[in-house]
PDB file of C-alpha atoms in Angstrom:
ATOM      1  CA  UNK A   1     117.735 120.593  74.056  1.00 51.00           C
ATOM      2  CA  UNK A   2     120.452 120.567  72.216  1.00 51.00           C
ATOM      3  CA  UNK A   3     122.127 117.427  71.262  1.00 53.00           C
ATOM      4  CA  UNK A   4     125.645 118.468  72.320  1.00 53.00           C
ATOM      5  CA  UNK A   5     124.170 118.951  75.725  1.00 56.00           C
ATOM      6  CA  UNK A   6     122.070 115.306  75.469  1.00 60.00           C
ATOM      7  CA  UNK A   7     125.230 113.558  74.566  1.00 65.00           C
ATOM      8  CA  UNK A   8     127.098 115.011  77.662  1.00 67.00           C
ATOM      9  CA  UNK A   9     124.104 114.135  80.141  1.00 76.00           C
ATOM     10  CA  UNK A  10     123.809 110.631  78.858  1.00 77.00           C
ATOM     11  CA  UNK A  11     127.578 109.849  79.705  1.00 81.00           C
ATOM     12  CA  UNK A  12     126.703 106.817  82.476  1.00 88.00           C
ATOM     13  CA  UNK A  13     127.401 107.577  86.123  1.00 89.00           C
ATOM     14  CA  UNK A  14     128.731 104.689  88.030  1.00 91.00           C
ATOM     15  CA  UNK A  15     126.962 103.487  90.854  1.00 92.00           C
ATOM     16  CA  UNK A  16     128.620 104.197  94.277  1.00 89.00           C
ATOM     17  CA  UNK A  17     126.288 103.049  97.120  1.00 93.00           C
ATOM     18  CA  UNK A  18     124.724  99.412  97.587  1.00 94.00           C
ATOM     19  CA  UNK A  19     123.676  97.195 100.819  1.00 94.00           C
ATOM     20  CA  UNK A  20     123.201  93.638 101.219  1.00 92.00           C
ATOM     21  CA  UNK A  21     119.681  92.926 100.308  1.00 94.00           C
ATOM     22  CA  UNK A  22     118.046  89.757 101.228  1.00 95.00           C
ATOM     23  CA  UNK A  23     114.694  89.393  98.845  1.00 97.00           C
ATOM     24  CA  UNK A  24     113.971  90.018  95.111  1.00 97.00           C
ATOM     25  CA  UNK A  25     114.077  92.200  92.517  1.00 98.00           C
ATOM     26  CA  UNK A  26     111.616  92.913  89.973  1.00 98.00           C
ATOM     27  CA  UNK A  27     112.609  95.027  86.572  1.00 98.00           C
ATOM     28  CA  UNK A  28     109.430  97.229  85.630  1.00 98.00           C
ATOM     29  CA  UNK A  29     110.164  99.753  82.905  1.00 98.00           C
ATOM     30  CA  UNK A  30     113.071 101.812  83.406  1.00 98.00           C
ATOM     31  CA  UNK A  31     112.574 101.147  87.446  1.00 98.00           C
ATOM     32  CA  UNK A  32     112.668  98.568  89.842  1.00 98.00           C
ATOM     33  CA  UNK A  33     111.057  97.277  92.605  1.00 98.00           C
ATOM     34  CA  UNK A  34     112.940  95.312  95.609  1.00 98.00           C
ATOM     35  CA  UNK A  35     110.735  92.641  98.130  1.00 98.00           C
ATOM     36  CA  UNK A  36     112.710  92.056 101.133  1.00 97.00           C
ATOM     37  CA  UNK A  37     113.158  88.580 103.163  1.00 95.00           C
ATOM     38  CA  UNK A  38     110.567  88.879 106.310  1.00 92.00           C
ATOM     39  CA  UNK A  39     111.778  86.308 109.070  1.00 89.00           C
ATOM     40  CA  UNK A  40     107.714  86.405 110.650  1.00 86.00           C
ATOM     41  CA  UNK A  41     104.638  86.300 109.482  1.00 93.00           C
ATOM     42  CA  UNK A  42     103.945  89.356 107.666  1.00 95.00           C
ATOM     43  CA  UNK A  43     101.536  91.580 109.461  1.00 96.00           C
ATOM     44  CA  UNK A  44     101.639  94.779 107.666  1.00 97.00           C
ATOM     45  CA  UNK A  45     103.326  96.168 103.899  1.00 98.00           C
ATOM     46  CA  UNK A  46     105.352  98.940 103.837  1.00 98.00           C
ATOM     47  CA  UNK A  47     106.169 100.272 100.248  1.00 98.00           C
ATOM     48  CA  UNK A  48     108.703 103.090 100.054  1.00 98.00           C
ATOM     49  CA  UNK A  49     109.164 105.795  97.416  1.00 98.00           C
ATOM     50  CA  UNK A  50     112.462 107.269  97.981  1.00 98.00           C
ATOM     51  CA  UNK A  51     112.939 110.809  96.817  1.00 98.00           C
ATOM     52  CA  UNK A  52     115.094 112.828  94.174  1.00 97.00           C
ATOM     53  CA  UNK A  53     118.691 111.529  94.191  1.00 95.00           C
ATOM     54  CA  UNK A  54     117.895 109.118  96.921  1.00 97.00           C
ATOM     55  CA  UNK A  55     117.533 105.611  96.665  1.00 97.00           C
ATOM     56  CA  UNK A  56     115.488 102.974  98.600  1.00 98.00           C
ATOM     57  CA  UNK A  57     118.038 102.575 101.455  1.00 97.00           C
ATOM     58  CA  UNK A  58     116.375 105.594 102.875  1.00 98.00           C
ATOM     59  CA  UNK A  59     113.634 103.362 104.511  1.00 98.00           C
ATOM     60  CA  UNK A  60     115.665  99.889 105.283  1.00 97.00           C
ATOM     61  CA  UNK A  61     116.297 100.888 108.709  1.00 96.00           C
ATOM     62  CA  UNK A  62     112.727 102.764 109.443  1.00 97.00           C
ATOM     63  CA  UNK A  63     111.055  99.458 108.714  1.00 97.00           C
ATOM     64  CA  UNK A  64     112.991  96.720 110.113  1.00 95.00           C
ATOM     65  CA  UNK A  65     110.329  94.682 112.357  1.00 94.00           C
ATOM     66  CA  UNK A  66     110.169  90.972 111.136  1.00 95.00           C
ATOM     67  CA  UNK A  67     106.436  91.133 110.849  1.00 96.00           C
ATOM     68  CA  UNK A  68     106.971  93.938 108.259  1.00 97.00           C
ATOM     69  CA  UNK A  69     106.630  93.125 104.314  1.00 98.00           C
ATOM     70  CA  UNK A  70     108.721  95.791 103.022  1.00 98.00           C
ATOM     71  CA  UNK A  71     108.210  96.506  99.051  1.00 98.00           C
ATOM     72  CA  UNK A  72     110.791  99.241  97.944  1.00 98.00           C
ATOM     73  CA  UNK A  73     110.799 101.028  94.616  1.00 98.00           C
ATOM     74  CA  UNK A  74     113.863 102.232  92.728  1.00 98.00           C
ATOM     75  CA  UNK A  75     112.913 105.216  90.143  1.00 98.00           C
ATOM     76  CA  UNK A  76     113.180 105.357  86.499  1.00 98.00           C
ATOM     77  CA  UNK A  77     116.793 105.603  85.623  1.00 98.00           C
ATOM     78  CA  UNK A  78     117.986 105.205  88.832  1.00 98.00           C
ATOM     79  CA  UNK A  79     120.856 102.375  90.591  1.00 97.00           C
ATOM     80  CA  UNK A  80     119.152  99.749  92.582  1.00 97.00           C
ATOM     81  CA  UNK A  81     121.454  99.993  95.776  1.00 97.00           C
ATOM     82  CA  UNK A  82     121.729  95.946  96.434  1.00 94.00           C
ATOM     83  CA  UNK A  83     124.050  93.479  96.197  1.00 88.00           C
ATOM     84  CA  UNK A  84     123.702  90.055  95.162  1.00 84.00           C
ATOM     85  CA  UNK A  85     120.662  89.858  93.534  1.00 91.00           C
ATOM     86  CA  UNK A  86     119.845  89.388  89.887  1.00 93.00           C
ATOM     87  CA  UNK A  87     116.698  91.040  88.625  1.00 95.00           C
ATOM     88  CA  UNK A  88     113.828  89.032  87.281  1.00 97.00           C
ATOM     89  CA  UNK A  89     110.878  90.275  84.834  1.00 96.00           C
ATOM     90  CA  UNK A  90     107.621  89.827  86.605  1.00 98.00           C
ATOM     91  CA  UNK A  91     105.425  88.689  84.118  1.00 97.00           C
ATOM     92  CA  UNK A  92     102.491  91.244  85.339  1.00 98.00           C
ATOM     93  CA  UNK A  93     104.832  93.755  84.098  1.00 98.00           C
ATOM     94  CA  UNK A  94     103.061  96.326  81.822  1.00 97.00           C
ATOM     95  CA  UNK A  95     104.539  98.730  79.579  1.00 97.00           C
ATOM     96  CA  UNK A  96     104.827 101.885  80.673  1.00 98.00           C
ATOM     97  CA  UNK A  97     103.694 105.122  77.753  1.00 96.00           C
ATOM     98  CA  UNK A  98     104.724 108.056  80.180  1.00 98.00           C
ATOM     99  CA  UNK A  99     108.421 109.909  79.070  1.00 97.00           C
ATOM    100  CA  UNK A 100     110.878 108.587  81.139  1.00 97.00           C
ATOM    101  CA  UNK A 101     112.205 109.999  84.387  1.00 97.00           C
ATOM    102  CA  UNK A 102     108.891 111.553  85.433  1.00 98.00           C
ATOM    103  CA  UNK A 103     106.901 111.565  88.620  1.00 98.00           C
ATOM    104  CA  UNK A 104     104.090 109.982  85.924  1.00 98.00           C
ATOM    105  CA  UNK A 105     106.005 107.428  85.121  1.00 98.00           C
ATOM    106  CA  UNK A 106     107.329 106.435  88.291  1.00 98.00           C
ATOM    107  CA  UNK A 107     103.629 106.379  89.420  1.00 98.00           C
ATOM    108  CA  UNK A 108     102.944 103.606  86.868  1.00 98.00           C
ATOM    109  CA  UNK A 109     105.849 101.494  88.636  1.00 98.00           C
ATOM    110  CA  UNK A 110     104.066 102.244  92.153  1.00 98.00           C
ATOM    111  CA  UNK A 111     100.430 100.898  90.610  1.00 98.00           C
ATOM    112  CA  UNK A 112     102.096  97.747  89.381  1.00 98.00           C
ATOM    113  CA  UNK A 113     103.587  97.131  92.159  1.00 98.00           C
ATOM    114  CA  UNK A 114     100.643  98.127  94.881  1.00 98.00           C
ATOM    115  CA  UNK A 115      98.796  95.730  92.027  1.00 98.00           C
ATOM    116  CA  UNK A 116     100.387  92.706  92.177  1.00 98.00           C
ATOM    117  CA  UNK A 117     102.906  92.519  95.270  1.00 98.00           C
ATOM    118  CA  UNK A 118     101.379  93.351  98.497  1.00 98.00           C
ATOM    119  CA  UNK A 119     100.426  90.017 100.523  1.00 97.00           C
ATOM    120  CA  UNK A 120      98.745  91.807 103.688  1.00 97.00           C
ATOM    121  CA  UNK A 121      95.669  94.138 103.845  1.00 95.00           C
ATOM    122  CA  UNK A 122      97.386  96.605 106.142  1.00 96.00           C
ATOM    123  CA  UNK A 123      99.033  98.683 103.519  1.00 97.00           C
ATOM    124  CA  UNK A 124     101.085 101.649 104.002  1.00 98.00           C
ATOM    125  CA  UNK A 125     102.669 103.185 101.335  1.00 98.00           C
ATOM    126  CA  UNK A 126     105.786 105.802 102.748  1.00 98.00           C
ATOM    127  CA  UNK A 127     106.820 108.229 100.043  1.00 98.00           C
ATOM    128  CA  UNK A 128     109.728 111.149 100.834  1.00 98.00           C
ATOM    129  CA  UNK A 129     110.187 114.565  99.022  1.00 98.00           C
ATOM    130  CA  UNK A 130     109.416 113.533  95.221  1.00 98.00           C
ATOM    131  CA  UNK A 131     108.000 110.310  96.221  1.00 98.00           C
ATOM    132  CA  UNK A 132     105.205 111.650  97.734  1.00 98.00           C
ATOM    133  CA  UNK A 133     104.020 113.320  94.653  1.00 98.00           C
ATOM    134  CA  UNK A 134     104.895 109.850  92.630  1.00 98.00           C
ATOM    135  CA  UNK A 135     101.751 108.853  95.065  1.00 98.00           C
ATOM    136  CA  UNK A 136      99.516 111.171  94.596  1.00 98.00           C
ATOM    137  CA  UNK A 137     100.027 110.767  91.225  1.00 98.00           C
ATOM    138  CA  UNK A 138      99.627 107.044  91.568  1.00 98.00           C
ATOM    139  CA  UNK A 139      96.383 108.156  93.357  1.00 97.00           C
ATOM    140  CA  UNK A 140      95.030 109.921  90.501  1.00 97.00           C
ATOM    141  CA  UNK A 141      95.944 107.476  87.814  1.00 96.00           C
ATOM    142  CA  UNK A 142      94.245 104.603  89.759  1.00 97.00           C
ATOM    143  CA  UNK A 143      92.300 105.892  93.235  1.00 96.00           C
ATOM    144  CA  UNK A 144      90.534 102.231  93.252  1.00 96.00           C
ATOM    145  CA  UNK A 145      93.948 100.706  93.985  1.00 97.00           C
ATOM    146  CA  UNK A 146      93.875 103.081  97.367  1.00 96.00           C
ATOM    147  CA  UNK A 147      90.549 103.278  99.131  1.00 93.00           C
ATOM    148  CA  UNK A 148      92.106 100.940 102.015  1.00 93.00           C
ATOM    149  CA  UNK A 149      95.931 102.303 101.718  1.00 96.00           C
ATOM    150  CA  UNK A 150      97.276 104.778 104.006  1.00 96.00           C
ATOM    151  CA  UNK A 151      99.400 107.188 102.989  1.00 97.00           C
ATOM    152  CA  UNK A 152     102.370 108.741 104.452  1.00 98.00           C
ATOM    153  CA  UNK A 153     103.526 111.902 102.661  1.00 98.00           C
ATOM    154  CA  UNK A 154     107.064 112.906 104.494  1.00 98.00           C
ATOM    155  CA  UNK A 155     108.193 116.253 103.496  1.00 98.00           C
ATOM    156  CA  UNK A 156     106.314 115.713 100.236  1.00 98.00           C
ATOM    157  CA  UNK A 157     106.503 117.540  97.003  1.00 98.00           C
ATOM    158  CA  UNK A 158     102.833 118.537  96.879  1.00 98.00           C
ATOM    159  CA  UNK A 159     100.519 120.728  94.148  1.00 98.00           C
ATOM    160  CA  UNK A 160     101.355 123.862  94.395  1.00 98.00           C
ATOM    161  CA  UNK A 161     104.454 123.448  95.709  1.00 98.00           C
ATOM    162  CA  UNK A 162     107.576 125.119  95.231  1.00 97.00           C
ATOM    163  CA  UNK A 163     111.252 124.668  95.863  1.00 96.00           C
ATOM    164  CA  UNK A 164     113.270 126.496  98.908  1.00 96.00           C
ATOM    165  CA  UNK A 165     114.411 129.741  97.739  1.00 94.00           C
ATOM    166  CA  UNK A 166     118.253 128.791  97.984  1.00 90.00           C
ATOM    167  CA  UNK A 167     117.856 125.899  95.837  1.00 89.00           C
ATOM    168  CA  UNK A 168     115.922 127.869  93.074  1.00 89.00           C
ATOM    169  CA  UNK A 169     118.912 130.649  93.687  1.00 87.00           C
ATOM    170  CA  UNK A 170     121.161 128.042  92.494  1.00 80.00           C
ATOM    171  CA  UNK A 171     119.328 126.412  89.781  1.00 82.00           C
ATOM    172  CA  UNK A 172     118.555 129.505  87.732  1.00 80.00           C
ATOM    173  CA  UNK A 173     121.771 130.383  86.172  1.00 76.00           C
ATOM    174  CA  UNK A 174     122.544 126.466  85.432  1.00 75.00           C
ATOM    175  CA  UNK A 175     121.922 125.535  81.754  1.00 73.00           C
ATOM    176  CA  UNK A 176     121.533 121.778  80.675  1.00 66.00           C
ATOM    177  CA  UNK A 177     125.129 122.015  79.222  1.00 68.00           C
ATOM    178  CA  UNK A 178     126.806 122.965  82.459  1.00 74.00           C
ATOM    179  CA  UNK A 179     125.185 119.740  84.572  1.00 69.00           C
ATOM    180  CA  UNK A 180     127.536 117.227  84.440  1.00 71.00           C
ATOM    181  CA  UNK A 181     130.333 120.502  85.434  1.00 71.00           C
ATOM    182  CA  UNK A 182     128.022 121.650  88.089  1.00 74.00           C
ATOM    183  CA  UNK A 183     127.923 118.146  89.887  1.00 71.00           C
ATOM    184  CA  UNK A 184     131.679 117.068  89.654  1.00 67.00           C
ATOM    185  CA  UNK A 185     132.227 120.631  91.335  1.00 69.00           C
ATOM    186  CA  UNK A 186     129.939 119.421  94.313  1.00 67.00           C
ATOM    187  CA  UNK A 187     131.032 116.059  94.204  1.00 63.00           C
ATOM    188  CA  UNK A 188     134.881 117.431  94.703  1.00 65.00           C
ATOM    189  CA  UNK A 189     133.806 119.800  97.297  1.00 61.00           C
ATOM    190  CA  UNK A 190     133.711 118.689 101.013  1.00 60.00           C
ATOM    191  CA  UNK A 191     130.220 118.658 102.381  1.00 58.00           C
ATOM    192  CA  UNK A 192     130.922 120.600 104.901  1.00 56.00           C
ATOM    193  CA  UNK A 193     130.780 123.422 102.509  1.00 51.00           C
ATOM    194  CA  UNK A 194     126.929 122.632 101.623  1.00 55.00           C
ATOM    195  CA  UNK A 195     125.514 119.769 103.915  1.00 65.00           C
ATOM    196  CA  UNK A 196     124.935 121.558 106.603  1.00 72.00           C
ATOM    197  CA  UNK A 197     122.681 124.046 104.977  1.00 77.00           C
ATOM    198  CA  UNK A 198     120.641 122.014 103.354  1.00 88.00           C
ATOM    199  CA  UNK A 199     120.645 118.546 104.831  1.00 90.00           C
ATOM    200  CA  UNK A 200     120.789 120.181 108.619  1.00 90.00           C
ATOM    201  CA  UNK A 201     122.494 118.222 111.486  1.00 90.00           C
ATOM    202  CA  UNK A 202     124.358 114.964 110.727  1.00 90.00           C
ATOM    203  CA  UNK A 203     124.490 111.526 111.721  1.00 93.00           C
ATOM    204  CA  UNK A 204     125.653 108.559 110.614  1.00 94.00           C
ATOM    205  CA  UNK A 205     123.240 107.083 108.816  1.00 95.00           C
ATOM    206  CA  UNK A 206     122.286 110.880 106.880  1.00 93.00           C
ATOM    207  CA  UNK A 207     126.159 111.192 106.105  1.00 91.00           C
ATOM    208  CA  UNK A 208     126.166 107.435 104.471  1.00 92.00           C
ATOM    209  CA  UNK A 209     123.420 108.362 102.345  1.00 94.00           C
ATOM    210  CA  UNK A 210     123.666 111.755 101.267  1.00 91.00           C
ATOM    211  CA  UNK A 211     127.313 111.616 100.741  1.00 87.00           C
ATOM    212  CA  UNK A 212     126.607 109.679  97.436  1.00 85.00           C
ATOM    213  CA  UNK A 213     123.505 111.478  96.032  1.00 87.00           C
ATOM    214  CA  UNK A 214     125.108 112.468  92.985  1.00 85.00           C
ATOM    215  CA  UNK A 215     126.013 109.167  92.094  1.00 90.00           C
ATOM    216  CA  UNK A 216     121.948 107.495  92.371  1.00 95.00           C
ATOM    217  CA  UNK A 217     120.821 108.136  89.019  1.00 95.00           C
ATOM    218  CA  UNK A 218     122.323 106.196  85.652  1.00 95.00           C
ATOM    219  CA  UNK A 219     123.022 109.433  84.161  1.00 91.00           C
ATOM    220  CA  UNK A 220     122.800 113.350  84.486  1.00 87.00           C
ATOM    221  CA  UNK A 221     120.020 113.518  82.044  1.00 88.00           C
ATOM    222  CA  UNK A 222     117.887 111.759  84.505  1.00 93.00           C
ATOM    223  CA  UNK A 223     118.843 114.494  86.928  1.00 90.00           C
ATOM    224  CA  UNK A 224     117.488 117.502  84.691  1.00 88.00           C
ATOM    225  CA  UNK A 225     114.513 115.979  83.389  1.00 91.00           C
ATOM    226  CA  UNK A 226     113.798 115.127  87.169  1.00 94.00           C
ATOM    227  CA  UNK A 227     114.153 118.552  88.206  1.00 92.00           C
ATOM    228  CA  UNK A 228     112.350 119.880  85.815  1.00 91.00           C
ATOM    229  CA  UNK A 229     109.256 117.521  85.864  1.00 96.00           C
ATOM    230  CA  UNK A 230     109.067 118.297  89.583  1.00 97.00           C
ATOM    231  CA  UNK A 231     109.064 121.896  88.863  1.00 95.00           C
ATOM    232  CA  UNK A 232     106.487 121.390  86.201  1.00 97.00           C
ATOM    233  CA  UNK A 233     104.213 118.702  88.173  1.00 98.00           C
ATOM    234  CA  UNK A 234     104.024 121.185  91.439  1.00 98.00           C
ATOM    235  CA  UNK A 235     102.727 124.127  88.662  1.00 97.00           C
ATOM    236  CA  UNK A 236     100.481 122.275  87.052  1.00 97.00           C
ATOM    237  CA  UNK A 237      98.742 120.144  89.697  1.00 97.00           C
ATOM    238  CA  UNK A 238      95.855 121.523  91.853  1.00 95.00           C
ATOM    239  CA  UNK A 239      94.834 120.310  94.885  1.00 96.00           C
ATOM    240  CA  UNK A 240      91.917 118.101  93.387  1.00 94.00           C
ATOM    241  CA  UNK A 241      94.081 115.030  93.881  1.00 94.00           C
ATOM    242  CA  UNK A 242      93.607 115.222  97.382  1.00 96.00           C
ATOM    243  CA  UNK A 243      89.803 113.968  97.211  1.00 93.00           C
ATOM    244  CA  UNK A 244      91.011 110.265  96.346  1.00 92.00           C
ATOM    245  CA  UNK A 245      93.477 110.281  99.294  1.00 92.00           C
ATOM    246  CA  UNK A 246      91.410 107.920 102.134  1.00 86.00           C
ATOM    247  CA  UNK A 247      94.058 107.537 105.051  1.00 89.00           C
ATOM    248  CA  UNK A 248      96.972 109.114 106.116  1.00 93.00           C
ATOM    249  CA  UNK A 249      99.729 111.698 107.596  1.00 96.00           C
ATOM    250  CA  UNK A 250     101.460 114.647 105.926  1.00 98.00           C
ATOM    251  CA  UNK A 251     104.961 114.834 107.633  1.00 98.00           C
ATOM    252  CA  UNK A 252     106.171 118.170 107.706  1.00 98.00           C
ATOM    253  CA  UNK A 253     109.816 119.049 109.117  1.00 98.00           C
ATOM    254  CA  UNK A 254     110.274 122.454 111.552  1.00 97.00           C
ATOM    255  CA  UNK A 255     112.988 123.171 109.245  1.00 96.00           C
ATOM    256  CA  UNK A 256     113.336 122.488 105.206  1.00 97.00           C
ATOM    257  CA  UNK A 257     116.163 123.970 103.084  1.00 95.00           C
ATOM    258  CA  UNK A 258     115.111 122.016  99.704  1.00 95.00           C
ATOM    259  CA  UNK A 259     111.381 122.058  99.226  1.00 98.00           C
ATOM    260  CA  UNK A 260     109.518 125.576 100.480  1.00 98.00           C
ATOM    261  CA  UNK A 261     107.773 124.515 103.883  1.00 98.00           C
ATOM    262  CA  UNK A 262     105.272 127.266 103.776  1.00 98.00           C
ATOM    263  CA  UNK A 263     104.118 126.345 100.598  1.00 98.00           C
ATOM    264  CA  UNK A 264     103.921 122.396 101.649  1.00 98.00           C
ATOM    265  CA  UNK A 265     101.913 123.295 104.778  1.00 98.00           C
ATOM    266  CA  UNK A 266      99.311 125.689 102.202  1.00 98.00           C
ATOM    267  CA  UNK A 267      99.142 122.888  99.991  1.00 98.00           C
ATOM    268  CA  UNK A 268      98.467 119.945 102.668  1.00 97.00           C
ATOM    269  CA  UNK A 269      95.955 122.345 104.301  1.00 96.00           C
ATOM    270  CA  UNK A 270      93.483 121.882 101.094  1.00 96.00           C
ATOM    271  CA  UNK A 271      93.108 117.866 101.671  1.00 94.00           C
ATOM    272  CA  UNK A 272      89.874 117.673 102.483  1.00 83.00           C
ATOM    273  CA  UNK A 273      90.017 114.006 103.790  1.00 78.00           C
ATOM    274  CA  UNK A 274      91.138 112.582 107.006  1.00 81.00           C
ATOM    275  CA  UNK A 275      94.287 113.432 106.027  1.00 92.00           C
ATOM    276  CA  UNK A 276      96.544 114.697 109.102  1.00 94.00           C
ATOM    277  CA  UNK A 277      99.014 116.915 109.274  1.00 96.00           C
ATOM    278  CA  UNK A 278     101.736 116.309 111.778  1.00 97.00           C
ATOM    279  CA  UNK A 279     104.221 119.627 112.091  1.00 98.00           C
ATOM    280  CA  UNK A 280     107.280 117.282 113.068  1.00 98.00           C
ATOM    281  CA  UNK A 281     110.398 119.249 115.253  1.00 97.00           C
ATOM    282  CA  UNK A 282     112.949 117.409 112.636  1.00 97.00           C
ATOM    283  CA  UNK A 283     115.127 120.106 111.903  1.00 95.00           C
ATOM    284  CA  UNK A 284     116.059 118.896 108.106  1.00 96.00           C
ATOM    285  CA  UNK A 285     114.042 117.664 105.347  1.00 97.00           C
ATOM    286  CA  UNK A 286     114.968 114.588 105.562  1.00 97.00           C
ATOM    287  CA  UNK A 287     112.623 113.554 108.664  1.00 98.00           C
ATOM    288  CA  UNK A 288     113.158 109.907 108.960  1.00 98.00           C
ATOM    289  CA  UNK A 289     116.464 110.031 108.912  1.00 97.00           C
ATOM    290  CA  UNK A 290     116.697 112.654 111.444  1.00 97.00           C
ATOM    291  CA  UNK A 291     114.653 110.102 113.883  1.00 96.00           C
ATOM    292  CA  UNK A 292     112.109 107.345 113.519  1.00 93.00           C
ATOM    293  CA  UNK A 293     110.071 108.876 116.320  1.00 96.00           C
ATOM    294  CA  UNK A 294     107.801 110.634 113.543  1.00 96.00           C
ATOM    295  CA  UNK A 295     107.292 107.669 111.764  1.00 96.00           C
ATOM    296  CA  UNK A 296     103.774 106.766 112.253  1.00 94.00           C
ATOM    297  CA  UNK A 297     102.749 103.342 114.307  1.00 93.00           C
ATOM    298  CA  UNK A 298     100.682 100.590 112.114  1.00 92.00           C
ATOM    299  CA  UNK A 299      97.703 101.051 114.808  1.00 86.00           C
ATOM    300  CA  UNK A 300      96.933 103.611 112.180  1.00 68.00           C
ATOM    301  CA  UNK A 301      96.427 101.821 109.360  1.00 79.00           C
ATOM    302  CA  UNK A 302      93.140 101.354 107.704  1.00 74.00           C
ATOM    303  CA  UNK A 303      92.627  97.552 107.999  1.00 64.00           C
ATOM    304  CA  UNK A 304      93.736  97.096 111.149  1.00 54.00           C
ATOM    305  CA  UNK A 305      91.857  99.742 112.651  1.00 54.00           C
ATOM    306  CA  UNK A 306      88.533  97.913 111.399  1.00 55.00           C
ATOM    307  CA  UNK A 307      89.586  94.594 113.474  1.00 50.00           C
TER     308      UNK A 307
END
């Protein structure tokens, strides 16, 4: 990448979205892990891994039970979307050797969170879009940690997957140097100009979260690296990674204009494990934001099923 392009891309992006948060926030490398306070005795732990240009608030309204210990990842070089909490540096943090802003880097953040933070044996890890790939990569890195963990892969980036043709068409003519200009153009355009096409029918929660997508990262370079790494990871990762997944669900939207739905399904069907495939009626890539009804109940958690 040209130095002139890098200079344009590393100009800071100011945070534009946050919510009140009660809990602790841990810095892990260039990412973070937030642990929300819960009012009841924790019966299950959910770890949420957000998607490209999203933030951890994607999961907060889906898991509001007072007995749910909610742990939320913030991916490398993304803004932490919390108010009033000072991040701390945990003693269990270990250095991450993978390049920043990659699926592999964020998988290391997830591995550290899973190894050190859950206080229950009923553990679910829920990843949306790119977050699904982060989970699979973490399983590949440390399969033994996931033996009794349930995973929910929602509209996920998968091995041998593809971007939707509309997205590919938009990205093909964009050079590195054009990204800051393109993002300013998108942010200045009314969301009605593109939102319905890519996001589907809107509701208040979707509107609140998706209207701030291009302010999620700390710089434009992270956006470029994320996109290039997503495409590269899908191409070079084969479906053998599924052999290490023991329990869980693929949530597939009825309509997806971010990722190629057919390729997503074809990849999911290569899973030789007990992973189930649920083809939802969700009208967009953002299944949980469309409706919580498709989020599996906790009775499916491995430890709960054994009791």
